[in-house]
Amino acid sequence: MQTEIGQGRRQAILVLLALTGLVVVMDLTIQNVALETIQRELHASSAGLEWSMDSYLITFAAFIFTGGVSADRFGRKKTLLAGLILFGASSALAASSTSIGELILWRSLMGVGAALVPSVSLAILINVFPPAERPRAIGWWAGAAGIALAVGPVIGGMLLEVLWWGSVFLVNAPVILAAVALIIWLVPESRNPNNNSFDPLGVLISVLAVGTLVYGIVRGGDHDDWLSLATAGPIVLGLALVALLVKVESRIKHPALDLSFLRSVRYSAGTFALALAFFAVLGAFFITALYFQGVHGYSPFTAGMLMLPMGLGSWLMSFRSAKMAARFGAGPVVGGGALAIAVAFAGFSQMDKSTGMPLIVLAQVLFGLGWGSMVAPATAALMSDVPMVKAGAGQAVSQTVRQVAGALGVAIIGSLLAVSYRSSLGSAIDVLPADVRDQAASSLGATMHAITQAGLQPGQVAALTTRATQAYLDGMQVTMLTLTAVSLAAAFIAYRWLPGAAKAAPAAPVAPVAVAQPAKGEPART
């Protein structure tokens, strides 16, 4: 049953939940600018540094589903508070890490806490806002999540200008502390009143399935060894566990995984359009960050600032997209957003070292406008077919699919870039000592680092630097065109299966008005 609360309190809850969502999503990117400092201060290997980032992504994806079903069963407010407290505490502990192993542990726990926030906060919004106000509320909520990906590197860069590397994690703690106090005061409790049972087996299998699958995907992208047992084994095991989960859940009365959601064309179309978009967007973030710093030589702070046009465009469009969807339908708005993203990525595929900042900013703005046009209308459309009492579970299934797609985007696009880069670099790497060539050919950053350590002649340095930069641009062209095709696939799904504009009902025929006849001998009335 929907909670009846005043409009002012509803707006305060919306701002609060959007802020908490912004903080946990921001942590997907805020660490990027601190990697070099963390590696130096904690004496971390490249593998350790990668896992300090990947551990957050893996546990985030693995526990989203658990958060949603737990919220519907035990209470959405309680689940949200538990997630925020775990996230805030582990953020403070991550900031005080003295080894890379400690940092990986605390980042893993941060991912668990963060996973409980997005699906649960949206379920709370759906419970708090009446149907007429939900699209706008979802638009603001989605806008905060969209801008979070872009502002993470900016805030991280600003903190590193004056503070130590741990500040990029510690900044979460006071925000979360204030949010917890306000949630206790403002947010009403809600749950699914029709489900008094819990499915621990389904929850356990879901965590193992998604965690194992995403681990294999991430490892494959990091090491570019998709056919090795260490990569293919977890992926196959994860897929087998997903199949087991579907089989187990189809046989119980109150399953953790409610397969009935997927029978809805609108739910499935919205979920998979957003999944393809997540694949493309997170893959593009990986590519453009390297382009800004590796090709143009921008500082981490300047590279972070170049993400802001995308975030601003996303934020501006997110809360306008609800009105556009009401007028034109979710399909055209979501599809149009995906097309805008495709155009932006096609533009990036043609950029090189001479591309000026105005064109980069224009592409970033178009990217953001497209992303902002997709998230809120697609989310509102897919959730419109989910019963309100199952809002947590419905959003959790959709969020899990998106996070797995996002992990695939980073891993596959990163792997494709590495293969293209190594191939394009070719024999130019042979001027380096034989014992460092293989590592140096793995990425533009590794090549540049090897150049500074190898003691080459100035002419050799210039030639290899030019060749490495061009090899990266060749790889960026391949990957960005791939992401363009993925975005076009998202547009097709949206146009084909999400609803269009509602047709106006035909006007009812006007019945003839009966005129009373005057009685015999009575004068007619005028």
Short mmCIF file of N, CA and C in Angstrom, two decimals, residues 187-312:
data_model
loop_
_atom_site.label_atom_id
_atom_site.label_comp_id
_atom_site.label_asym_id
_atom_site.label_seq_id
_atom_site.Cartn_x
_atom_site.Cartn_y
_atom_site.Cartn_z
N VAL A 187 12.17 9.07 5.89
CA VAL A 187 11.70 8.01 4.98
C VAL A 187 10.80 7.02 5.71
N PRO A 188 9.60 6.76 5.18
CA PRO A 188 8.72 5.76 5.80
C PRO A 188 9.16 4.34 5.45
N GLU A 189 8.84 3.41 6.30
CA GLU A 189 9.15 2.01 6.03
C GLU A 189 8.09 1.41 5.10
N SER A 190 8.51 0.50 4.23
CA SER A 190 7.58 -0.21 3.36
C SER A 190 8.18 -1.56 3.01
N ARG A 191 7.33 -2.51 2.64
CA ARG A 191 7.77 -3.85 2.25
C ARG A 191 6.67 -4.50 1.44
N ASN A 192 6.91 -5.71 0.96
CA ASN A 192 5.89 -6.47 0.25
C ASN A 192 5.06 -7.22 1.28
N PRO A 193 3.80 -6.81 1.53
CA PRO A 193 3.00 -7.45 2.58
C PRO A 193 2.55 -8.86 2.23
N ASN A 194 2.69 -9.24 0.94
CA ASN A 194 2.23 -10.56 0.52
C ASN A 194 3.31 -11.63 0.59
N ASN A 195 4.51 -11.24 1.01
CA ASN A 195 5.63 -12.19 1.03
C ASN A 195 6.24 -12.24 2.42
N ASN A 196 5.86 -13.23 3.20
CA ASN A 196 6.38 -13.39 4.55
C ASN A 196 7.47 -14.45 4.63
N SER A 197 7.86 -15.00 3.50
CA SER A 197 8.90 -16.02 3.48
C SER A 197 10.17 -15.42 2.88
N PHE A 198 11.27 -16.15 2.99
CA PHE A 198 12.54 -15.71 2.41
C PHE A 198 13.16 -16.90 1.70
N ASP A 199 13.89 -16.63 0.65
CA ASP A 199 14.46 -17.67 -0.19
C ASP A 199 15.99 -17.62 -0.08
N PRO A 200 16.55 -18.14 1.01
CA PRO A 200 18.01 -18.04 1.20
C PRO A 200 18.80 -18.77 0.13
N LEU A 201 18.28 -19.90 -0.37
CA LEU A 201 19.01 -20.64 -1.40
C LEU A 201 19.09 -19.83 -2.68
N GLY A 202 17.97 -19.22 -3.08
CA GLY A 202 17.98 -18.40 -4.29
C GLY A 202 18.92 -17.22 -4.17
N VAL A 203 18.91 -16.57 -2.99
CA VAL A 203 19.80 -15.43 -2.76
C VAL A 203 21.26 -15.87 -2.84
N LEU A 204 21.59 -17.00 -2.20
CA LEU A 204 22.97 -17.49 -2.21
C LEU A 204 23.43 -17.83 -3.63
N ILE A 205 22.57 -18.53 -4.38
CA ILE A 205 22.96 -18.89 -5.75
C ILE A 205 23.11 -17.65 -6.61
N SER A 206 22.25 -16.65 -6.40
CA SER A 206 22.33 -15.43 -7.21
C SER A 206 23.64 -14.69 -6.96
N VAL A 207 24.07 -14.62 -5.69
CA VAL A 207 25.34 -13.95 -5.37
C VAL A 207 26.50 -14.70 -6.02
N LEU A 208 26.51 -16.03 -5.87
CA LEU A 208 27.59 -16.82 -6.45
C LEU A 208 27.58 -16.75 -7.97
N ALA A 209 26.39 -16.80 -8.57
CA ALA A 209 26.28 -16.80 -10.03
C ALA A 209 26.79 -15.48 -10.62
N VAL A 210 26.24 -14.37 -10.13
CA VAL A 210 26.62 -13.07 -10.69
C VAL A 210 28.07 -12.74 -10.34
N GLY A 211 28.47 -13.01 -9.10
CA GLY A 211 29.85 -12.72 -8.69
C GLY A 211 30.87 -13.50 -9.50
N THR A 212 30.61 -14.80 -9.70
CA THR A 212 31.54 -15.63 -10.48
C THR A 212 31.58 -15.21 -11.94
N LEU A 213 30.42 -14.93 -12.51
CA LEU A 213 30.35 -14.52 -13.91
C LEU A 213 31.08 -13.20 -14.13
N VAL A 214 30.82 -12.20 -13.28
CA VAL A 214 31.47 -10.90 -13.44
C VAL A 214 32.96 -11.01 -13.18
N TYR A 215 33.36 -11.85 -12.22
CA TYR A 215 34.80 -12.07 -11.97
C TYR A 215 35.50 -12.56 -13.25
N GLY A 216 34.90 -13.57 -13.90
CA GLY A 216 35.50 -14.10 -15.12
C GLY A 216 35.56 -13.06 -16.22
N ILE A 217 34.50 -12.26 -16.34
CA ILE A 217 34.46 -11.22 -17.38
C ILE A 217 35.55 -10.18 -17.12
N VAL A 218 35.64 -9.73 -15.88
CA VAL A 218 36.63 -8.70 -15.54
C VAL A 218 38.05 -9.23 -15.73
N ARG A 219 38.29 -10.48 -15.31
CA ARG A 219 39.63 -11.05 -15.46
C ARG A 219 40.00 -11.20 -16.93
N GLY A 220 39.04 -11.60 -17.75
CA GLY A 220 39.31 -11.73 -19.18
C GLY A 220 39.71 -10.42 -19.79
N GLY A 221 39.03 -9.32 -19.39
CA GLY A 221 39.38 -8.01 -19.92
C GLY A 221 40.73 -7.52 -19.42
N ASP A 222 41.03 -7.80 -18.15
CA ASP A 222 42.30 -7.34 -17.58
C ASP A 222 43.50 -8.05 -18.20
N HIS A 223 43.38 -9.36 -18.44
CA HIS A 223 44.51 -10.16 -18.88
C HIS A 223 44.47 -10.50 -20.38
N ASP A 224 43.32 -10.19 -21.03
CA ASP A 224 43.16 -10.50 -22.45
C ASP A 224 43.46 -11.98 -22.74
N ASP A 225 42.89 -12.85 -21.89
CA ASP A 225 43.11 -14.30 -22.07
C ASP A 225 41.79 -15.04 -21.89
N TRP A 226 40.85 -14.75 -22.78
CA TRP A 226 39.48 -15.24 -22.65
C TRP A 226 39.38 -16.76 -22.73
N LEU A 227 40.34 -17.43 -23.32
CA LEU A 227 40.25 -18.89 -23.49
C LEU A 227 40.99 -19.66 -22.41
N SER A 228 41.66 -18.97 -21.49
CA SER A 228 42.38 -19.67 -20.43
C SER A 228 41.39 -20.21 -19.41
N LEU A 229 41.80 -21.26 -18.68
CA LEU A 229 40.94 -21.87 -17.67
C LEU A 229 40.58 -20.88 -16.57
N ALA A 230 41.53 -20.00 -16.21
CA ALA A 230 41.29 -19.03 -15.14
C ALA A 230 40.21 -18.02 -15.51
N THR A 231 39.98 -17.80 -16.80
CA THR A 231 38.94 -16.88 -17.25
C THR A 231 37.68 -17.62 -17.70
N ALA A 232 37.84 -18.58 -18.59
CA ALA A 232 36.68 -19.30 -19.12
C ALA A 232 35.99 -20.12 -18.04
N GLY A 233 36.77 -20.65 -17.08
CA GLY A 233 36.19 -21.46 -16.01
C GLY A 233 35.15 -20.71 -15.20
N PRO A 234 35.49 -19.52 -14.63
CA PRO A 234 34.49 -18.76 -13.89
C PRO A 234 33.29 -18.32 -14.74
N ILE A 235 33.54 -17.99 -16.01
CA ILE A 235 32.42 -17.58 -16.86
C ILE A 235 31.45 -18.74 -17.07
N VAL A 236 31.99 -19.92 -17.39
CA VAL A 236 31.14 -21.10 -17.60
C VAL A 236 30.42 -21.47 -16.31
N LEU A 237 31.16 -21.44 -15.19
CA LEU A 237 30.54 -21.76 -13.90
C LEU A 237 29.44 -20.75 -13.56
N GLY A 238 29.69 -19.48 -13.82
CA GLY A 238 28.68 -18.46 -13.56
C GLY A 238 27.42 -18.67 -14.38
N LEU A 239 27.58 -19.00 -15.67
CA LEU A 239 26.42 -19.27 -16.52
C LEU A 239 25.66 -20.51 -16.06
N ALA A 240 26.42 -21.53 -15.61
CA ALA A 240 25.77 -22.75 -15.10
C ALA A 240 24.97 -22.43 -13.84
N LEU A 241 25.52 -21.57 -12.97
CA LEU A 241 24.80 -21.19 -11.76
C LEU A 241 23.56 -20.36 -12.08
N VAL A 242 23.64 -19.53 -13.11
CA VAL A 242 22.45 -18.78 -13.55
C VAL A 242 21.36 -19.75 -14.00
N ALA A 243 21.74 -20.78 -14.78
CA ALA A 243 20.76 -21.78 -15.22
C ALA A 243 20.17 -22.52 -14.02
N LEU A 244 21.03 -22.87 -13.04
CA LEU A 244 20.55 -23.53 -11.82
C LEU A 244 19.59 -22.64 -11.06
N LEU A 245 19.91 -21.35 -10.98
CA LEU A 245 19.04 -20.40 -10.28
C LEU A 245 17.66 -20.35 -10.92
N VAL A 246 17.63 -20.27 -12.25
CA VAL A 246 16.34 -20.23 -12.96
C VAL A 246 15.53 -21.50 -12.68
N LYS A 247 16.19 -22.64 -12.67
CA LYS A 247 15.50 -23.91 -12.43
C LYS A 247 14.95 -23.98 -11.02
N VAL A 248 15.78 -23.61 -10.04
CA VAL A 248 15.35 -23.67 -8.64
C VAL A 248 14.21 -22.70 -8.37
N GLU A 249 14.33 -21.47 -8.90
CA GLU A 249 13.34 -20.44 -8.61
C GLU A 249 12.00 -20.72 -9.28
N SER A 250 12.00 -21.46 -10.37
CA SER A 250 10.74 -21.75 -11.05
C SER A 250 9.89 -22.76 -10.29
N ARG A 251 10.45 -23.38 -9.24
CA ARG A 251 9.74 -24.45 -8.54
C ARG A 251 9.26 -24.05 -7.15
N ILE A 252 9.49 -22.81 -6.73
CA ILE A 252 9.06 -22.43 -5.38
C ILE A 252 8.01 -21.32 -5.45
N LYS A 253 7.25 -21.19 -4.36
CA LYS A 253 6.11 -20.30 -4.35
C LYS A 253 6.52 -18.83 -4.31
N HIS A 254 7.50 -18.50 -3.47
CA HIS A 254 7.96 -17.12 -3.34
C HIS A 254 9.45 -17.05 -3.70
N PRO A 255 9.77 -17.05 -5.00
CA PRO A 255 11.18 -17.10 -5.41
C PRO A 255 11.87 -15.74 -5.24
N ALA A 256 13.19 -15.79 -5.05
CA ALA A 256 13.97 -14.56 -5.06
C ALA A 256 13.99 -13.98 -6.47
N LEU A 257 14.12 -14.84 -7.46
CA LEU A 257 14.10 -14.42 -8.86
C LEU A 257 12.70 -14.65 -9.43
N ASP A 258 11.94 -13.60 -9.58
CA ASP A 258 10.58 -13.71 -10.09
C ASP A 258 10.63 -13.61 -11.62
N LEU A 259 10.57 -14.77 -12.28
CA LEU A 259 10.69 -14.81 -13.73
C LEU A 259 9.48 -14.21 -14.44
N SER A 260 8.41 -13.98 -13.68
CA SER A 260 7.21 -13.41 -14.32
C SER A 260 7.47 -12.00 -14.83
N PHE A 261 8.46 -11.29 -14.25
CA PHE A 261 8.79 -9.96 -14.75
C PHE A 261 9.16 -10.00 -16.22
N LEU A 262 9.92 -11.02 -16.61
CA LEU A 262 10.46 -11.09 -17.96
C LEU A 262 9.39 -11.43 -19.00
N ARG A 263 8.20 -11.84 -18.56
CA ARG A 263 7.13 -12.10 -19.50
C ARG A 263 6.55 -10.82 -20.07
N SER A 264 6.80 -9.72 -19.40
CA SER A 264 6.32 -8.42 -19.86
C SER A 264 7.25 -7.90 -20.95
N VAL A 265 6.71 -7.63 -22.12
CA VAL A 265 7.52 -7.09 -23.22
C VAL A 265 8.12 -5.75 -22.83
N ARG A 266 7.33 -4.92 -22.16
CA ARG A 266 7.80 -3.59 -21.77
C ARG A 266 8.95 -3.70 -20.76
N TYR A 267 8.83 -4.59 -19.79
CA TYR A 267 9.88 -4.77 -18.79
C TYR A 267 11.16 -5.29 -19.46
N SER A 268 11.04 -6.30 -20.28
CA SER A 268 12.21 -6.88 -20.93
C SER A 268 12.86 -5.88 -21.87
N ALA A 269 12.04 -5.14 -22.66
CA ALA A 269 12.61 -4.18 -23.60
C ALA A 269 13.34 -3.06 -22.87
N GLY A 270 12.73 -2.53 -21.81
CA GLY A 270 13.39 -1.47 -21.05
C GLY A 270 14.67 -1.95 -20.41
N THR A 271 14.64 -3.17 -19.86
CA THR A 271 15.83 -3.72 -19.20
C THR A 271 16.97 -3.93 -20.19
N PHE A 272 16.69 -4.52 -21.34
CA PHE A 272 17.77 -4.84 -22.27
C PHE A 272 18.24 -3.63 -23.08
N ALA A 273 17.36 -2.66 -23.30
CA ALA A 273 17.82 -1.41 -23.93
C ALA A 273 18.81 -0.70 -23.00
N LEU A 274 18.48 -0.66 -21.71
CA LEU A 274 19.40 -0.04 -20.75
C LEU A 274 20.67 -0.86 -20.57
N ALA A 275 20.56 -2.19 -20.64
CA ALA A 275 21.74 -3.04 -20.50
C ALA A 275 22.73 -2.76 -21.64
N LEU A 276 22.24 -2.66 -22.86
CA LEU A 276 23.12 -2.34 -23.99
C LEU A 276 23.72 -0.95 -23.82
N ALA A 277 22.92 -0.02 -23.30
CA ALA A 277 23.43 1.34 -23.07
C ALA A 277 24.53 1.32 -22.01
N PHE A 278 24.34 0.56 -20.93
CA PHE A 278 25.37 0.46 -19.89
C PHE A 278 26.66 -0.13 -20.47
N PHE A 279 26.51 -1.16 -21.29
CA PHE A 279 27.67 -1.75 -21.96
C PHE A 279 28.44 -0.67 -22.71
N ALA A 280 27.72 0.13 -23.49
CA ALA A 280 28.35 1.14 -24.32
C ALA A 280 28.93 2.28 -23.50
N VAL A 281 28.16 2.76 -22.53
CA VAL A 281 28.58 3.94 -21.76
C VAL A 281 29.82 3.65 -20.91
N LEU A 282 29.83 2.54 -20.17
CA LEU A 282 30.99 2.24 -19.34
C LEU A 282 32.20 1.90 -20.19
N GLY A 283 31.99 1.24 -21.31
CA GLY A 283 33.10 0.99 -22.22
C GLY A 283 33.66 2.29 -22.77
N ALA A 284 32.78 3.25 -23.09
CA ALA A 284 33.24 4.53 -23.63
C ALA A 284 34.00 5.34 -22.59
N PHE A 285 33.57 5.30 -21.32
CA PHE A 285 34.29 6.01 -20.26
C PHE A 285 35.74 5.53 -20.19
N PHE A 286 35.91 4.22 -20.32
CA PHE A 286 37.25 3.64 -20.28
C PHE A 286 38.10 4.17 -21.44
N ILE A 287 37.53 4.23 -22.63
CA ILE A 287 38.27 4.65 -23.82
C ILE A 287 38.58 6.14 -23.78
N THR A 288 37.59 6.98 -23.47
CA THR A 288 37.79 8.42 -23.53
C THR A 288 38.75 8.90 -22.44
N ALA A 289 38.72 8.28 -21.26
CA ALA A 289 39.65 8.70 -20.20
C ALA A 289 41.09 8.53 -20.66
N LEU A 290 41.38 7.41 -21.32
CA LEU A 290 42.74 7.17 -21.84
C LEU A 290 43.06 8.13 -22.99
N TYR A 291 42.08 8.44 -23.80
CA TYR A 291 42.29 9.37 -24.92
C TYR A 291 42.65 10.76 -24.40
N PHE A 292 41.91 11.24 -23.40
CA PHE A 292 42.17 12.57 -22.87
C PHE A 292 43.58 12.68 -22.27
N GLN A 293 43.98 11.66 -21.49
CA GLN A 293 45.27 11.73 -20.80
C GLN A 293 46.43 11.21 -21.64
N GLY A 294 46.22 10.08 -22.33
CA GLY A 294 47.32 9.46 -23.06
C GLY A 294 47.64 10.13 -24.38
N VAL A 295 46.63 10.57 -25.12
CA VAL A 295 46.84 11.17 -26.44
C VAL A 295 47.05 12.68 -26.33
N HIS A 296 46.12 13.34 -25.60
CA HIS A 296 46.23 14.80 -25.49
C HIS A 296 47.16 15.25 -24.37
N GLY A 297 47.47 14.35 -23.44
CA GLY A 297 48.37 14.71 -22.36
C GLY A 297 47.75 15.59 -21.29
N TYR A 298 46.41 15.59 -21.18
CA TYR A 298 45.75 16.39 -20.16
C TYR A 298 46.02 15.80 -18.78
N SER A 299 46.04 16.64 -17.76
CA SER A 299 46.21 16.19 -16.38
C SER A 299 44.94 15.45 -15.95
N PRO A 300 45.03 14.65 -14.87
CA PRO A 300 43.83 13.96 -14.38
C PRO A 300 42.67 14.92 -14.09
N PHE A 301 43.00 16.10 -13.55
CA PHE A 301 41.95 17.06 -13.23
C PHE A 301 41.29 17.59 -14.50
N THR A 302 42.10 17.95 -15.51
CA THR A 302 41.54 18.45 -16.77
C THR A 302 40.73 17.36 -17.47
N ALA A 303 41.25 16.13 -17.44
CA ALA A 303 40.50 15.01 -18.03
C ALA A 303 39.18 14.82 -17.32
N GLY A 304 39.19 14.97 -16.00
CA GLY A 304 37.95 14.87 -15.24
C GLY A 304 36.97 15.97 -15.60
N MET A 305 37.49 17.18 -15.79
CA MET A 305 36.62 18.30 -16.17
C MET A 305 35.96 18.07 -17.52
N LEU A 306 36.64 17.34 -18.40
CA LEU A 306 36.05 17.05 -19.71
C LEU A 306 34.90 16.06 -19.62
N MET A 307 34.74 15.41 -18.46
CA MET A 307 33.59 14.54 -18.25
C MET A 307 32.35 15.35 -17.85
N LEU A 308 32.56 16.56 -17.36
CA LEU A 308 31.44 17.35 -16.86
C LEU A 308 30.39 17.69 -17.92
N PRO A 309 30.77 18.03 -19.16
CA PRO A 309 29.73 18.29 -20.16
C PRO A 309 28.78 17.10 -20.34
N MET A 310 29.34 15.88 -20.27
CA MET A 310 28.49 14.70 -20.37
C MET A 310 27.53 14.65 -19.18
N GLY A 311 28.06 14.86 -17.97
CA GLY A 311 27.22 14.82 -16.78
C GLY A 311 26.17 15.90 -16.78
N LEU A 312 26.53 17.11 -17.22
CA LEU A 312 25.58 18.21 -17.25
C LEU A 312 24.47 17.93 -18.27
#
